[in-house]
mmCIF file of C-alpha atoms and ligand atoms in Angstrom:
data_model
loop_
_atom_site.group_PDB
_atom_site.id
_atom_site.type_symbol
_atom_site.label_atom_id
_atom_site.label_comp_id
_atom_site.label_asym_id
_atom_site.label_seq_id
_atom_site.Cartn_x
_atom_site.Cartn_y
_atom_site.Cartn_z
ATOM 1 C CA MET A 101 225.945 68.041 38.482
ATOM 2 C CA PRO A 102 226.837 64.384 38.948
ATOM 3 C CA ASP A 103 228.383 63.457 42.303
ATOM 4 C CA VAL A 104 231.591 62.246 40.876
ATOM 5 C CA THR A 105 233.279 62.239 44.248
ATOM 6 C CA ALA A 106 230.919 59.646 45.810
ATOM 7 C CA GLY A 107 232.885 56.788 47.293
ATOM 8 C CA ALA A 108 236.309 58.461 46.882
ATOM 9 C CA ALA A 109 236.184 60.307 50.194
ATOM 10 C CA ALA A 110 236.305 57.294 52.430
ATOM 11 C CA SER A 111 239.719 56.271 51.116
ATOM 12 C CA ASN A 112 241.096 59.834 50.633
ATOM 13 C CA PRO A 113 242.020 61.898 53.671
ATOM 14 C CA HIS A 114 242.472 64.940 51.440
ATOM 15 C CA ILE A 115 238.794 64.789 50.289
ATOM 16 C CA ALA A 116 237.630 64.015 53.829
ATOM 17 C CA ARG A 117 239.130 67.249 55.062
ATOM 18 C CA TYR A 118 236.907 69.286 52.647
ATOM 19 C CA GLN A 119 233.875 67.151 53.422
ATOM 20 C CA ALA A 120 234.123 68.275 57.020
ATOM 21 C CA ARG A 121 233.568 71.763 55.699
ATOM 22 C CA GLY A 122 230.534 70.770 53.566
ATOM 23 C CA LEU A 123 232.638 70.791 50.337
ATOM 24 C CA LYS A 124 233.583 68.058 47.972
ATOM 25 C CA GLY A 125 237.271 69.028 47.589
ATOM 26 C CA ARG A 126 239.685 71.537 46.085
ATOM 27 C CA ILE A 127 239.802 72.140 42.400
ATOM 28 C CA LEU A 128 242.701 73.395 40.273
ATOM 29 C CA SER A 129 242.293 73.798 36.512
ATOM 30 C CA GLY A 130 244.026 75.863 33.880
ATOM 31 C CA VAL A 131 243.706 77.178 30.321
ATOM 32 C CA GLN A 132 246.621 78.280 28.095
ATOM 33 C CA PRO A 133 246.595 81.851 26.825
ATOM 34 C CA THR A 134 247.420 80.760 23.316
ATOM 35 C CA GLY A 135 244.669 82.829 21.610
ATOM 36 C CA ASN A 136 241.439 81.743 19.786
ATOM 37 C CA LEU A 137 239.634 80.424 22.923
ATOM 38 C CA HIS A 138 236.955 78.166 21.482
ATOM 39 C CA LEU A 139 233.759 76.262 22.102
ATOM 40 C CA GLY A 140 235.759 73.065 23.035
ATOM 41 C CA ASN A 141 237.608 74.986 25.803
ATOM 42 C CA TYR A 142 234.223 76.416 26.958
ATOM 43 C CA LEU A 143 232.190 73.199 26.966
ATOM 44 C CA GLY A 144 235.063 70.855 28.011
ATOM 45 C CA ALA A 145 236.386 73.102 30.789
ATOM 46 C CA ILE A 146 235.404 76.780 31.403
ATOM 47 C CA ARG A 147 231.702 76.312 31.625
ATOM 48 C CA ASN A 148 232.207 73.533 34.215
ATOM 49 C CA PHE A 149 234.531 75.812 36.236
ATOM 50 C CA ALA A 150 231.510 78.014 37.035
ATOM 51 C CA ARG A 151 229.198 75.091 37.685
ATOM 52 C CA LEU A 152 231.543 73.499 40.205
ATOM 53 C CA GLN A 153 232.165 76.489 42.359
ATOM 54 C CA SER A 154 229.299 75.943 44.835
ATOM 55 C CA ASP A 155 230.603 72.462 45.757
ATOM 56 C CA TYR A 156 234.364 72.939 45.689
ATOM 57 C CA GLU A 157 237.059 75.406 46.716
ATOM 58 C CA CYS A 158 238.362 76.476 43.313
ATOM 59 C CA LEU A 159 241.571 77.870 41.840
ATOM 60 C CA TYR A 160 241.456 78.687 38.128
ATOM 61 C CA CYS A 161 244.728 79.473 36.462
ATOM 62 C CA VAL A 162 245.762 81.073 33.175
ATOM 63 C CA VAL A 163 248.743 78.864 32.444
ATOM 64 C CA ASP A 164 251.044 81.358 30.724
ATOM 65 C CA MET A 165 254.120 79.255 31.442
ATOM 66 C CA HIS A 166 252.628 76.325 29.534
ATOM 67 C CA ALA A 167 251.785 78.719 26.703
ATOM 68 C CA ILE A 168 255.440 79.520 26.047
ATOM 69 C CA THR A 169 256.295 75.865 25.421
ATOM 70 C CA VAL A 170 255.469 76.922 21.850
ATOM 71 C CA TRP A 171 256.449 80.381 20.654
ATOM 72 C CA GLN A 172 254.193 83.256 21.866
ATOM 73 C CA ASP A 173 254.654 86.812 20.709
ATOM 74 C CA PRO A 174 255.634 88.733 23.900
ATOM 75 C CA ALA A 175 253.582 91.754 22.727
ATOM 76 C CA GLN A 176 250.449 89.624 22.606
ATOM 77 C CA LEU A 177 250.852 87.272 25.670
ATOM 78 C CA GLY A 178 249.568 89.839 28.118
ATOM 79 C CA SER A 179 246.298 90.473 26.290
ATOM 80 C CA GLN A 180 245.894 86.780 25.593
ATOM 81 C CA THR A 181 246.261 86.140 29.322
ATOM 82 C CA ARG A 182 243.562 88.796 30.138
ATOM 83 C CA GLU A 183 241.349 87.171 27.524
ATOM 84 C CA ILE A 184 241.323 83.819 29.330
ATOM 85 C CA ALA A 185 240.769 85.519 32.736
ATOM 86 C CA SER A 186 237.905 87.472 31.130
ATOM 87 C CA ALA A 187 236.446 84.143 29.908
ATOM 88 C CA PHE A 188 236.541 82.708 33.429
ATOM 89 C CA LEU A 189 234.741 85.732 34.761
ATOM 90 C CA ALA A 190 232.230 85.861 31.883
ATOM 91 C CA ALA A 191 231.398 82.244 32.361
ATOM 92 C CA GLY A 192 230.386 83.125 35.937
ATOM 93 C CA VAL A 193 233.379 82.256 38.062
ATOM 94 C CA ASP A 194 233.390 84.440 41.191
ATOM 95 C CA GLY A 195 236.855 85.838 41.525
ATOM 96 C CA ARG A 196 236.338 87.048 45.125
ATOM 97 C CA LYS A 197 235.038 83.776 46.462
ATOM 98 C CA HIS A 198 237.438 81.648 44.435
ATOM 99 C CA ILE A 199 240.816 82.306 43.001
ATOM 100 C CA ILE A 200 241.592 83.427 39.448
ATOM 101 C CA PHE A 201 245.340 83.998 38.697
ATOM 102 C CA ASN A 202 248.073 83.511 36.230
ATOM 103 C CA GLN A 203 250.695 80.836 36.691
ATOM 104 C CA SER A 204 253.836 82.935 36.353
ATOM 105 C CA MET A 205 252.778 85.151 39.266
ATOM 106 C CA VAL A 206 253.098 82.114 41.603
ATOM 107 C CA PRO A 207 256.754 80.980 41.317
ATOM 108 C CA GLU A 208 256.025 77.942 43.467
ATOM 109 C CA HIS A 209 254.608 76.139 40.375
ATOM 110 C CA ALA A 210 257.985 76.208 38.678
ATOM 111 C CA GLN A 211 259.820 75.301 41.865
ATOM 112 C CA LEU A 212 257.688 72.209 42.464
ATOM 113 C CA ALA A 213 257.930 71.330 38.759
ATOM 114 C CA TRP A 214 261.658 70.980 39.034
ATOM 115 C CA ILE A 215 261.308 68.473 41.790
ATOM 116 C CA PHE A 216 258.711 66.620 39.686
ATOM 117 C CA ASN A 217 261.114 66.611 36.779
ATOM 118 C CA CYS A 218 263.293 64.487 39.091
ATOM 119 C CA VAL A 219 260.353 62.239 40.136
ATOM 120 C CA ALA A 220 258.825 61.523 36.760
ATOM 121 C CA ARG A 221 260.472 58.825 34.629
ATOM 122 C CA LEU A 222 261.493 59.285 31.015
ATOM 123 C CA GLY A 223 259.463 56.205 30.083
ATOM 124 C CA TRP A 224 256.313 57.918 31.436
ATOM 125 C CA MET A 225 256.977 61.141 29.505
ATOM 126 C CA ASN A 226 257.665 59.185 26.270
ATOM 127 C CA ARG A 227 254.155 57.812 26.369
ATOM 128 C CA MET A 228 252.419 61.235 26.376
ATOM 129 C CA THR A 229 250.340 61.331 23.238
ATOM 130 C CA GLN A 230 249.852 65.111 23.235
ATOM 131 C CA PHE A 231 253.655 65.585 23.016
ATOM 132 C CA LYS A 232 253.860 63.152 20.101
ATOM 133 C CA GLU A 233 250.941 65.004 18.318
ATOM 134 C CA LYS A 234 252.302 68.453 18.940
ATOM 135 C CA ALA A 235 255.930 67.670 18.154
ATOM 136 C CA GLY A 236 254.936 65.735 15.053
ATOM 137 C CA LYS A 237 257.823 65.004 12.707
ATOM 138 C CA ASP A 238 259.828 68.026 14.033
ATOM 139 C CA ARG A 239 260.703 66.389 17.389
ATOM 140 C CA GLU A 240 264.377 67.499 17.409
ATOM 141 C CA ASN A 241 263.288 71.130 17.122
ATOM 142 C CA VAL A 242 260.560 71.455 19.708
ATOM 143 C CA SER A 243 261.306 72.991 23.069
ATOM 144 C CA LEU A 244 262.352 70.944 26.147
ATOM 145 C CA GLY A 245 259.449 72.704 27.861
ATOM 146 C CA LEU A 246 256.919 71.006 25.544
ATOM 147 C CA TYR A 247 258.327 67.652 26.625
ATOM 148 C CA ALA A 248 258.351 68.543 30.309
ATOM 149 C CA TYR A 249 254.833 70.140 30.139
ATOM 150 C CA PRO A 250 253.048 67.323 32.014
ATOM 151 C CA ALA A 251 255.471 67.603 35.012
ATOM 152 C CA LEU A 252 254.664 71.356 35.256
ATOM 153 C CA MET A 253 251.014 70.506 35.027
ATOM 154 C CA ALA A 254 251.324 68.052 37.885
ATOM 155 C CA ALA A 255 253.026 70.869 39.850
ATOM 156 C CA ASP A 256 250.174 73.229 39.017
ATOM 157 C CA ILE A 257 247.767 70.782 40.638
ATOM 158 C CA LEU A 258 249.746 69.447 43.496
ATOM 159 C CA ILE A 259 251.237 72.692 44.735
ATOM 160 C CA TYR A 260 247.739 73.247 46.066
ATOM 161 C CA LYS A 261 247.145 69.573 46.963
ATOM 162 C CA ALA A 262 244.099 69.832 44.679
ATOM 163 C CA THR A 263 241.798 66.835 44.966
ATOM 164 C CA HIS A 264 239.929 67.319 41.676
ATOM 165 C CA VAL A 265 240.650 68.691 38.156
ATOM 166 C CA PRO A 266 237.875 69.465 35.660
ATOM 167 C CA VAL A 267 239.249 68.921 32.156
ATOM 168 C CA GLY A 268 238.358 67.855 28.684
ATOM 169 C CA GLU A 269 238.957 64.265 27.601
ATOM 170 C CA ASP A 270 242.291 65.279 25.860
ATOM 171 C CA GLN A 271 243.887 65.911 29.257
ATOM 172 C CA LYS A 272 243.090 62.566 30.812
ATOM 173 C CA GLN A 273 246.523 61.095 30.162
ATOM 174 C CA HIS A 274 248.264 64.053 31.749
ATOM 175 C CA LEU A 275 246.072 63.699 34.810
ATOM 176 C CA GLU A 276 247.072 60.037 35.050
ATOM 177 C CA LEU A 277 250.691 61.164 34.994
ATOM 178 C CA THR A 278 249.911 63.657 37.815
ATOM 179 C CA ARG A 279 248.513 60.726 39.816
ATOM 180 C CA ASP A 280 251.651 58.607 39.134
ATOM 181 C CA ILE A 281 253.907 61.491 40.196
ATOM 182 C CA ALA A 282 251.986 62.006 43.451
ATOM 183 C CA ILE A 283 252.160 58.306 44.279
ATOM 184 C CA LYS A 284 255.841 57.970 43.470
ATOM 185 C CA PHE A 285 256.675 61.090 45.461
ATOM 186 C CA ASN A 286 254.712 59.846 48.447
ATOM 187 C CA ASN A 287 256.466 56.442 48.167
ATOM 188 C CA ASP A 288 259.953 57.650 47.491
ATOM 189 C CA TYR A 289 259.971 60.077 50.351
ATOM 190 C CA ALA A 290 258.084 57.797 52.775
ATOM 191 C CA ALA A 291 255.418 60.500 53.110
ATOM 192 C CA PRO A 292 252.133 58.549 52.846
ATOM 193 C CA ASP A 293 249.216 60.680 51.609
ATOM 194 C CA PHE A 294 251.482 63.762 51.396
ATOM 195 C CA PHE A 295 250.104 64.563 47.905
ATOM 196 C CA PRO A 296 246.496 63.557 47.076
ATOM 197 C CA VAL A 297 245.881 61.225 44.181
ATOM 198 C CA THR A 298 243.824 63.708 42.145
ATOM 199 C CA GLU A 299 240.590 62.740 40.514
ATOM 200 C CA PRO A 300 239.752 64.040 37.056
ATOM 201 C CA LEU A 301 236.282 65.533 36.608
ATOM 202 C CA ILE A 302 235.300 64.842 32.972
ATOM 203 C CA PHE A 303 231.541 65.225 32.312
ATOM 204 C CA GLY A 304 228.898 66.619 30.024
ATOM 205 C CA ALA A 305 227.910 65.790 26.459
ATOM 206 C CA ALA A 306 230.972 67.572 24.951
ATOM 207 C CA THR A 307 234.069 66.362 26.689
ATOM 208 C CA ARG A 308 235.851 66.277 23.320
ATOM 209 C CA VAL A 309 234.466 68.796 20.854
ATOM 210 C CA MET A 310 235.700 68.098 17.320
ATOM 211 C CA SER A 311 236.731 70.392 14.504
ATOM 212 C CA LEU A 312 233.795 71.755 12.443
ATOM 213 C CA ARG A 313 235.845 70.916 9.268
ATOM 214 C CA ASP A 314 236.810 67.420 10.284
ATOM 215 C CA GLY A 315 234.779 65.401 12.908
ATOM 216 C CA THR A 316 237.756 63.164 13.567
ATOM 217 C CA LYS A 317 240.035 65.969 14.661
ATOM 218 C CA LYS A 318 239.896 67.823 18.020
ATOM 219 C CA MET A 319 238.659 71.411 17.838
ATOM 220 C CA SER A 320 241.818 73.328 18.690
ATOM 221 C CA LYS A 321 243.161 76.868 19.021
ATOM 222 C CA SER A 322 246.110 76.152 16.719
ATOM 223 C CA ASP A 323 244.049 74.815 13.733
ATOM 224 C CA PRO A 324 244.989 77.203 10.908
ATOM 225 C CA SER A 325 241.357 77.297 9.730
ATOM 226 C CA ASP A 326 239.210 79.705 11.691
ATOM 227 C CA PHE A 327 236.200 77.786 10.259
ATOM 228 C CA SER A 328 237.232 74.754 12.256
ATOM 229 C CA ARG A 329 236.211 76.273 15.553
ATOM 230 C CA ILE A 330 233.662 78.659 17.128
ATOM 231 C CA ASN A 331 235.659 81.265 19.049
ATOM 232 C CA LEU A 332 234.115 82.568 22.229
ATOM 233 C CA THR A 333 234.404 86.094 20.931
ATOM 234 C CA ASP A 334 232.682 85.303 17.576
ATOM 235 C CA ASP A 335 229.559 87.436 16.985
ATOM 236 C CA ALA A 336 226.157 86.036 15.848
ATOM 237 C CA ASP A 337 227.050 86.374 12.112
ATOM 238 C CA ALA A 338 230.356 84.562 12.505
ATOM 239 C CA ILE A 339 228.750 81.741 14.522
ATOM 240 C CA ALA A 340 225.984 81.370 11.935
ATOM 241 C CA GLY A 341 228.475 81.298 9.043
ATOM 242 C CA LYS A 342 230.685 78.658 10.737
ATOM 243 C CA ILE A 343 227.718 76.358 11.514
ATOM 244 C CA ARG A 344 226.390 76.782 8.022
ATOM 245 C CA ARG A 345 229.723 75.697 6.595
ATOM 246 C CA ALA A 346 230.334 72.944 9.192
ATOM 247 C CA LYS A 347 231.084 69.680 7.372
ATOM 248 C CA THR A 348 228.207 67.132 7.244
ATOM 249 C CA ASP A 349 227.451 64.173 5.009
ATOM 250 C CA PRO A 350 224.890 63.686 2.318
ATOM 251 C CA HIS A 351 222.393 61.684 4.471
ATOM 252 C CA PRO A 352 219.522 63.034 6.628
ATOM 253 C CA MET A 353 220.124 63.356 10.351
ATOM 254 C CA PRO A 354 220.994 59.987 12.110
ATOM 255 C CA GLU A 355 218.120 58.125 13.743
ATOM 256 C CA THR A 356 220.064 56.211 16.421
ATOM 257 C CA ALA A 357 223.113 56.735 18.580
ATOM 258 C CA SER A 358 224.978 53.908 16.974
ATOM 259 C CA GLU A 359 224.327 55.383 13.513
ATOM 260 C CA ALA A 360 225.590 58.791 14.771
ATOM 261 C CA GLU A 361 228.768 57.202 16.138
ATOM 262 C CA LYS A 362 229.606 56.095 12.562
ATOM 263 C CA ARG A 363 229.137 59.595 11.217
ATOM 264 C CA PRO A 364 231.685 61.739 13.152
ATOM 265 C CA ASP A 365 230.701 65.128 11.736
ATOM 266 C CA ALA A 366 227.010 64.602 12.515
ATOM 267 C CA ASP A 367 227.934 63.129 15.884
ATOM 268 C CA ASN A 368 230.023 66.169 16.772
ATOM 269 C CA LEU A 369 227.239 68.627 15.918
ATOM 270 C CA LEU A 370 224.720 66.607 17.960
ATOM 271 C CA GLY A 371 227.118 66.574 20.925
ATOM 272 C CA ILE A 372 227.581 70.329 20.737
ATOM 273 C CA TYR A 373 223.795 70.842 20.578
ATOM 274 C CA ALA A 374 223.231 68.472 23.546
ATOM 275 C CA ALA A 375 225.956 70.244 25.642
ATOM 276 C CA LEU A 376 224.645 73.743 24.872
ATOM 277 C CA ALA A 377 221.044 72.750 25.508
ATOM 278 C CA ASP A 378 221.959 70.693 28.654
ATOM 279 C CA MET A 379 220.258 67.728 27.117
ATOM 280 C CA GLU A 380 221.251 64.012 26.688
ATOM 281 C CA LYS A 381 222.603 63.411 23.189
ATOM 282 C CA ASP A 382 220.063 60.575 22.745
ATOM 283 C CA ALA A 383 217.207 63.103 23.215
ATOM 284 C CA VAL A 384 218.712 65.431 20.586
ATOM 285 C CA ILE A 385 219.072 62.481 18.143
ATOM 286 C CA PHE A 386 215.411 61.625 18.761
ATOM 287 C CA GLU A 387 214.309 65.233 18.184
ATOM 288 C CA PHE A 388 216.094 65.602 14.804
ATOM 289 C CA ALA A 389 216.011 62.050 13.626
ATOM 290 C CA GLY A 390 215.666 61.866 9.834
ATOM 291 C CA LYS A 391 215.439 65.577 9.360
ATOM 292 C CA GLN A 392 217.549 67.625 6.967
ATOM 293 C CA PHE A 393 220.858 69.011 8.166
ATOM 294 C CA SER A 394 219.728 72.538 7.172
ATOM 295 C CA GLU A 395 216.870 72.393 9.723
ATOM 296 C CA PHE A 396 219.201 71.092 12.465
ATOM 297 C CA LYS A 397 221.832 73.683 11.698
ATOM 298 C CA SER A 398 219.330 76.510 11.966
ATOM 299 C CA ALA A 399 218.296 75.238 15.385
ATOM 300 C CA LEU A 400 221.965 74.778 16.455
ATOM 301 C CA THR A 401 222.818 78.334 15.285
ATOM 302 C CA GLU A 402 219.932 79.814 17.328
ATOM 303 C CA LEU A 403 220.988 77.840 20.310
ATOM 304 C CA ALA A 404 224.672 78.625 20.011
ATOM 305 C CA VAL A 405 224.015 82.393 19.622
ATOM 306 C CA ASP A 406 221.665 82.308 22.539
ATOM 307 C CA LYS A 407 224.125 80.553 24.869
ATOM 308 C CA LEU A 408 227.455 81.988 23.703
ATOM 309 C CA GLY A 409 226.317 85.550 22.814
ATOM 310 C CA PRO A 410 226.186 86.757 26.427
ATOM 311 C CA VAL A 411 229.491 85.096 27.351
ATOM 312 C CA GLY A 412 231.253 86.601 24.342
ATOM 313 C CA ALA A 413 229.685 90.043 25.003
ATOM 314 C CA GLU A 414 230.809 90.015 28.638
ATOM 315 C CA MET A 415 234.335 88.915 27.590
ATOM 316 C CA GLN A 416 234.539 91.826 25.223
ATOM 317 C CA ARG A 417 233.415 94.149 27.989
ATOM 318 C CA LEU A 418 235.951 92.941 30.394
ATOM 319 C CA MET A 419 238.787 92.976 27.877
ATOM 320 C CA LYS A 420 238.110 96.683 27.447
ATOM 321 C CA ASP A 421 238.909 97.090 31.138
ATOM 322 C CA PRO A 422 242.396 95.526 31.512
ATOM 323 C CA GLY A 423 242.947 97.307 34.848
ATOM 324 C CA HIS A 424 240.097 95.427 36.422
ATOM 325 C CA VAL A 425 241.232 92.054 35.055
ATOM 326 C CA ASP A 426 244.781 92.741 36.263
ATOM 327 C CA THR A 427 243.523 93.418 39.739
ATOM 328 C CA VAL A 428 241.623 90.132 39.751
ATOM 329 C CA LEU A 429 244.731 88.271 38.652
ATOM 330 C CA LYS A 430 247.020 90.042 41.171
ATOM 331 C CA ASP A 431 244.671 89.509 43.996
ATOM 332 C CA GLY A 432 244.201 85.910 43.037
ATOM 333 C CA ALA A 433 247.951 85.358 42.785
ATOM 334 C CA GLN A 434 248.522 86.614 46.327
ATOM 335 C CA ARG A 435 245.838 84.288 47.666
ATOM 336 C CA ALA A 436 247.238 81.366 45.622
ATOM 337 C CA ARG A 437 250.759 81.990 46.980
ATOM 338 C CA ALA A 438 249.437 82.005 50.564
ATOM 339 C CA ILE A 439 248.302 78.366 49.896
ATOM 340 C CA ALA A 440 251.295 77.289 47.784
ATOM 341 C CA ALA A 441 254.213 78.707 49.801
ATOM 342 C CA PRO A 442 253.703 76.580 52.946
ATOM 343 C CA ILE A 443 253.128 73.424 50.798
ATOM 344 C CA LEU A 444 256.412 74.061 48.952
ATOM 345 C CA GLU A 445 258.157 74.577 52.257
ATOM 346 C CA GLU A 446 256.918 71.152 53.416
ATOM 347 C CA VAL A 447 258.079 69.610 50.083
ATOM 348 C CA TYR A 448 261.483 71.139 50.500
ATOM 349 C CA ARG A 449 261.763 69.834 54.042
ATOM 350 C CA THR A 450 260.595 66.393 52.828
ATOM 351 C CA VAL A 451 263.156 66.363 49.998
ATOM 352 C CA GLY A 452 265.958 67.429 52.379
ATOM 353 C CA PHE A 453 266.762 70.869 51.084
ATOM 354 C CA LEU A 454 268.391 73.173 53.709
ATOM 355 C CA LYS A 455 266.429 76.308 54.542
ATOM 356 C CA PRO A 456 268.023 79.707 53.757
HETATM 357 N N1 AQP B 708 238.175 70.245 21.687
HETATM 358 C C1 AQP B 708 238.018 70.175 22.945
HETATM 359 N N2 AQP B 708 236.918 69.617 23.509
HETATM 360 C C2 AQP B 708 236.759 69.599 24.879
HETATM 361 N N3 AQP B 708 237.686 70.180 25.703
HETATM 362 C C3 AQP B 708 238.726 70.732 25.223
HETATM 363 N N4 AQP B 708 239.815 71.395 25.786
HETATM 364 C C4 AQP B 708 240.625 71.827 24.797
HETATM 365 N N5 AQP B 708 240.151 71.472 23.622
HETATM 366 C C5 AQP B 708 239.027 70.812 23.782
HETATM 367 C C6 AQP B 708 239.936 71.595 27.201
HETATM 368 O O1 AQP B 708 240.134 73.011 27.423
HETATM 369 C C7 AQP B 708 240.988 73.158 28.555
HETATM 370 C C8 AQP B 708 242.026 74.144 28.208
HETATM 371 O O2 AQP B 708 242.836 73.618 27.200
HETATM 372 P P1 AQP B 708 244.286 74.341 26.948
HETATM 373 O O3 AQP B 708 244.067 75.633 26.258
HETATM 374 O O4 AQP B 708 244.999 74.458 28.144
HETATM 375 O O5 AQP B 708 245.116 73.335 26.029
HETATM 376 P P2 AQP B 708 244.717 72.478 24.816
HETATM 377 O O6 AQP B 708 243.998 71.290 25.299
HETATM 378 O O7 AQP B 708 246.020 72.188 24.192
HETATM 379 O O8 AQP B 708 243.706 73.332 23.901
HETATM 380 P P3 AQP B 708 243.800 73.409 22.343
HETATM 381 O O9 AQP B 708 242.629 74.263 21.965
HETATM 382 O O10 AQP B 708 243.829 72.075 21.687
HETATM 383 O O11 AQP B 708 245.028 74.251 22.031
HETATM 384 P P4 AQP B 708 246.206 73.953 21.087
HETATM 385 O O12 AQP B 708 245.615 74.011 19.611
HETATM 386 O O13 AQP B 708 247.192 75.068 21.310
HETATM 387 O O14 AQP B 708 246.701 72.579 21.414
HETATM 388 C C9 AQP B 708 241.495 71.779 28.952
HETATM 389 O O15 AQP B 708 240.816 71.304 30.065
HETATM 390 C C10 AQP B 708 241.198 70.946 27.705
HETATM 391 O O16 AQP B 708 240.895 69.602 28.087
#
């Protein structure tokens, strides 16, 4: 694991506090329970959650309040929430040592989000590319929540004064907004260093996994084609079928990194292979240079089944035991509130709200 915090601690009193305890900081990260959890979510975020837990104090959140910024069937949302919590556990996150919870069980997130709605500027929100992509041409008809989403995300992070957030590349802009909100709050309320200026943790060979049907488009839960993504609950046959049908081009495998970059579908599959095998992409390019895609796809299938099979099987096992997952979430929420409530109290005092 790269020491991405090196150098940051000296200028950041929040990080220094954790260093005194032999840790690198406090992490908060979340995943939306919007169904179809996929390889991108796993490689870009969830797998890293487990890898970071020996160096950081971690809070991992199923962000159900973010999920309802687009319509979610109430009859499905509970099981979708348990699915994400099961993925955290199956990926190896220790729910006793760290905190796994769902966002709506900790009302302090929404309370701080309102204050951040009043700190963030409209101009900042108007620049958010994810909103533009998700709203598309139907802007007038999307929810206000979808527009305000990044302010809630800032609250998710800062209600715990988290110092680091592991995310995929697509969340980088939202993280920058979180930093802007923290800086503006600290300045506006003359509270230097009240909120940390959170550092993103974006690392690995697959920080942006692309669709298997179109190497220029992000792999996403909401893509109507199930063949565009590998779901974490896919069995070996499904994984093999999707990799076999993954879009490629008529040439043999690329021979250099610069050649791969010009061939997005091949580049994406090479990145997935590198991430799953924990190899540098250059080493994978070298290994398969000039070979046929069929040979590479067989090797990728074997690797993907080997690495994802146990995670998917453990998720399925946990999802058959909803009582256990609910206990993990409830216990996590209680421990999360114990951290969040005093921070919100400080915020309210700083803002000038009277106490009840
Ligand atoms: N394709 C991806 N490659 C790498 N990382 C990714 N993440 C998402 N897609 C990729 C990372 O997964 C974490 C959880 O994401 P999320 O579910 O909260 O929201 P999202 O980014 O909106 O995910 P999707 O799959 O793209 O959902 P839809 O289709 O609903 O928009 C984040 O850390 C994210 O970076």
